[in-house]
GROMACS .gro file of C-alpha atoms in nm:
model
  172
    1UNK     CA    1  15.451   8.301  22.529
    2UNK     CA    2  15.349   7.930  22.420
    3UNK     CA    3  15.046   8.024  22.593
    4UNK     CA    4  14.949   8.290  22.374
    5UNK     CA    5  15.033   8.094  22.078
    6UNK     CA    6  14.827   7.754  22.199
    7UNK     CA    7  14.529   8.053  22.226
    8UNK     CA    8  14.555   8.165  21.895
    9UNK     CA    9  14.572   7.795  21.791
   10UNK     CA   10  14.296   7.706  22.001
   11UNK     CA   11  14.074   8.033  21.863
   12UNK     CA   12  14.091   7.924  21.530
   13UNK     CA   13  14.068   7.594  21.561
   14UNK     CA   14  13.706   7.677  21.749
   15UNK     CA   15  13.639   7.855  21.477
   16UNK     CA   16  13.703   7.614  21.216
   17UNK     CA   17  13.476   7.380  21.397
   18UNK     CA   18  13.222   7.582  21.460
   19UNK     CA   19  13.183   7.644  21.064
   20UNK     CA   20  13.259   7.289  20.988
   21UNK     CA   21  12.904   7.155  21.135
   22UNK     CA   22  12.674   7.001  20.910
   23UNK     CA   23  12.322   7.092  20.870
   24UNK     CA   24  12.037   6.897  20.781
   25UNK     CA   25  11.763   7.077  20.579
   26UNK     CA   26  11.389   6.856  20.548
   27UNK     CA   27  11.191   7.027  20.272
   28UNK     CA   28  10.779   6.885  20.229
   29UNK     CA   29  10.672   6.941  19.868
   30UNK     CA   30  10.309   6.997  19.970
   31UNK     CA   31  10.292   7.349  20.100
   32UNK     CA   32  10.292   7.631  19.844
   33UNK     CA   33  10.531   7.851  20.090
   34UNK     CA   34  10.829   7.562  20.178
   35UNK     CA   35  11.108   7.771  20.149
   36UNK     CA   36  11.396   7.761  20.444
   37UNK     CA   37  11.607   7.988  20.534
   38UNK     CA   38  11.978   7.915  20.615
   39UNK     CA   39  12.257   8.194  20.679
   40UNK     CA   40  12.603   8.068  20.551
   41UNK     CA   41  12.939   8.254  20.606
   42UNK     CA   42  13.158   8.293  20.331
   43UNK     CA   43  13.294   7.973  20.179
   44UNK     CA   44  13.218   7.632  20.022
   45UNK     CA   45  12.894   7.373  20.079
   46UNK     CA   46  12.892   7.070  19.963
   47UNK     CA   47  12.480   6.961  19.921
   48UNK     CA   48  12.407   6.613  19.965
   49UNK     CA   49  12.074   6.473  19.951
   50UNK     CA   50  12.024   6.212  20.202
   51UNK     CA   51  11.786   5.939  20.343
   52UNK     CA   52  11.608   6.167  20.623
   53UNK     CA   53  11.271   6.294  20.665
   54UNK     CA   54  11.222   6.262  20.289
   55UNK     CA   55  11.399   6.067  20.023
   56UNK     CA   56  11.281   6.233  19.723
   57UNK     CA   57  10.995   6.433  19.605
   58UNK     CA   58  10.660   6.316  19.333
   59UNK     CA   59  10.482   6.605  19.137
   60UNK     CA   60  10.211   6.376  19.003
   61UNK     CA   61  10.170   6.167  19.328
   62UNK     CA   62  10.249   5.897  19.024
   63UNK     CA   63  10.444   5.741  18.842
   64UNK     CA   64  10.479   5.655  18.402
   65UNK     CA   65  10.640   5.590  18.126
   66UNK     CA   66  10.948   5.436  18.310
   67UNK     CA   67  11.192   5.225  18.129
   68UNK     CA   68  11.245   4.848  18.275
   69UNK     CA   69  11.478   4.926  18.585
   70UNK     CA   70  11.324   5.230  18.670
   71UNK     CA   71  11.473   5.495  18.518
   72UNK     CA   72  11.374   5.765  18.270
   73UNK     CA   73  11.024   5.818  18.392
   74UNK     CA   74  10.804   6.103  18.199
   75UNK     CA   75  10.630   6.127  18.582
   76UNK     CA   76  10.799   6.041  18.854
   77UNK     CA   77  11.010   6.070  19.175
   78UNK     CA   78  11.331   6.332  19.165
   79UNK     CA   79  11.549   6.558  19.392
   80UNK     CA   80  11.516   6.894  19.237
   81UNK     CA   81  11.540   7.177  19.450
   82UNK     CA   82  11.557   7.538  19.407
   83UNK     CA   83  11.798   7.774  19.578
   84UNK     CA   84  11.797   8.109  19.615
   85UNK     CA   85  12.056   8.322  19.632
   86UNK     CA   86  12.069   8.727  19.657
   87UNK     CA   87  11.716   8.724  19.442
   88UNK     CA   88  11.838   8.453  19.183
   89UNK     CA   89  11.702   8.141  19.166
   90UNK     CA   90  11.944   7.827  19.034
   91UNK     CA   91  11.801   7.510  19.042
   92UNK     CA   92  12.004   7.191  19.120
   93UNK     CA   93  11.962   6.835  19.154
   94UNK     CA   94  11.832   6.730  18.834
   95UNK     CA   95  11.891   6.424  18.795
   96UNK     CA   96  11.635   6.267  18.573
   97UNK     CA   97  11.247   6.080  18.710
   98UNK     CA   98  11.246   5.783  18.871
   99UNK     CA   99  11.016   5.481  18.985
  100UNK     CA  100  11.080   5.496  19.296
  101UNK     CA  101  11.201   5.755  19.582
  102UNK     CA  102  11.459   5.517  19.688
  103UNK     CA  103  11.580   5.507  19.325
  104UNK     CA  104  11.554   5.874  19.263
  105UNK     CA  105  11.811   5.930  19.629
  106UNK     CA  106  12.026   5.650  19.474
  107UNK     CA  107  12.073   5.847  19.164
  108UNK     CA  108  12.135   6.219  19.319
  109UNK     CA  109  12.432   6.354  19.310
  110UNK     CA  110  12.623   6.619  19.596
  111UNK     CA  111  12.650   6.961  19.412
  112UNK     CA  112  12.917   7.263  19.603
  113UNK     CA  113  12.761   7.621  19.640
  114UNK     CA  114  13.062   7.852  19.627
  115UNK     CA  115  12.994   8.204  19.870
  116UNK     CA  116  13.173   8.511  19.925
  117UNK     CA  117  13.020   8.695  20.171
  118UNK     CA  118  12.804   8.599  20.468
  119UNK     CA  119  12.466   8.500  20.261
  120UNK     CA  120  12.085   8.452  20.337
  121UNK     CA  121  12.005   8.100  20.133
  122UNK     CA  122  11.668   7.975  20.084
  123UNK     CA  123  11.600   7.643  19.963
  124UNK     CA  124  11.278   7.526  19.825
  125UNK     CA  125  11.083   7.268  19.577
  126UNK     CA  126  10.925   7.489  19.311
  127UNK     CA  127  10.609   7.346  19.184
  128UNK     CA  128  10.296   7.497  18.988
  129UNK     CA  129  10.086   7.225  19.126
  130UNK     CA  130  10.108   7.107  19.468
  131UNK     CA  131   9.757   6.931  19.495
  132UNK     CA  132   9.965   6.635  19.392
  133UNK     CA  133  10.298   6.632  19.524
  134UNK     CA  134  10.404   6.374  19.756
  135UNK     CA  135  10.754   6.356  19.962
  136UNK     CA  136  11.025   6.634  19.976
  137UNK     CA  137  11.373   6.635  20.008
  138UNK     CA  138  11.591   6.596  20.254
  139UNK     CA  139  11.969   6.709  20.262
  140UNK     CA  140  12.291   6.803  20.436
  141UNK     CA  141  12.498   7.129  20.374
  142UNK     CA  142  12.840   7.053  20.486
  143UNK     CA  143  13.090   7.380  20.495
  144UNK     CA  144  13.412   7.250  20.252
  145UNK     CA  145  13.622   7.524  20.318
  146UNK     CA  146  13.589   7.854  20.500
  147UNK     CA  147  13.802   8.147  20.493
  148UNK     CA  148  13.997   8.229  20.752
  149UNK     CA  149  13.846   8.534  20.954
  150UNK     CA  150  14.066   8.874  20.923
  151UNK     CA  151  14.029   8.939  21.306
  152UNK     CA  152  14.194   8.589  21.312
  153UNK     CA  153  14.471   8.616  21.093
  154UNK     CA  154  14.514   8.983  21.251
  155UNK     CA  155  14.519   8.805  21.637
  156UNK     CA  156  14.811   8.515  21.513
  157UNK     CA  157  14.969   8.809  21.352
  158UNK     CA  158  14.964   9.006  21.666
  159UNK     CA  159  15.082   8.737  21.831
  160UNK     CA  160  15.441   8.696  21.672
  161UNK     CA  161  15.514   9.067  21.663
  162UNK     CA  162  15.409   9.050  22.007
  163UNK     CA  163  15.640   8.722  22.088
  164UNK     CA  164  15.905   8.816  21.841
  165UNK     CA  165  15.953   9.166  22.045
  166UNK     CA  166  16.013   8.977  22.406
  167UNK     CA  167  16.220   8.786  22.257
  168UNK     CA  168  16.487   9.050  22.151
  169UNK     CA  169  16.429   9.218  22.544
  170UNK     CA  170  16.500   8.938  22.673
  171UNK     CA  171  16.812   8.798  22.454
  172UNK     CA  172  16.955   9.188  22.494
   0.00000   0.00000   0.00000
């Protein structure tokens, strides 16, 4: 009977981990068609950008009108990235221009995508003009919180009736 019961424990445990693994996305500004494709089950990502492949991502290929320590550039580097979700677009990571790519990860902040179904996710940098975009982004989706599965819940379940009806055989 304990057996059953460290299986069920050991099932979803399995499962927890198995939805618990980060992923690390590398988006290049330059092609037209960057887009990549991630399915997530139902639940909640955290987004963090990170120092990977790319740091941050330049429109211009340039850099102006930046105040003294870098910051609020009119052209510069930033983390903005475009998700897609079910046909929608939202855009995230806006976080202002900066001097520098270093400055521009430094200044990103995590964002959470909340799902409720199993979901096709396609992130991408969204630019009119990629002749002159240098960099990309790179990030890590990180699952939060997952539900727990039905078929799960309905195997511990199945379990206690199940353990809860020898027990009364073997008491009586």
């Amino acid at each position: 009977m304990h057996n059953l019961f460290a299986l069920a424990a050991a099932a979803m445990m399995s499962l927890s981990a198995a939805r618990a693994a980060t992923i690390v996305v590398d988006i290049d500004s330059q092609p037209i068609d960057n887009g990549v494709a991630v399915s997530l089950d139902a639940g909640t990502y955290e987004i963090s950008f990170i120092d990977g492949v790319f740091k941050s991502w330049n429109p211009w290929g340039s850099v102006a009108g930046c105040d003294s320590d870098g910051t609020g550039c009119n052209q510069g580097w930033h983390t903005n990235l475009d998700i897609e979700i079910d046909g929608t677009i939202h855009r995230f990571g806006r976080h202002g221009k900066f001097a520098t790519a270093d400055l521009a990860l430094a200044n990103a902040s995590p964002f959470q995508l909340d799902l409720a179904a199993l979901t096709d996710v396609t992130f991408s940098i969204f630019d009119t003009n990629y002749g002159g975009n240098v960099g990309g982004l790179s990030f890590q989706i990180t699952s939060v919180s997952t539900p727990v599965p039905g078929a799960a819940l309905l195997f511990v379940a199945g379990a206690a009736v199940f353990a809860s009806g020898r027990r009364r055989r073997v008491a009586g």
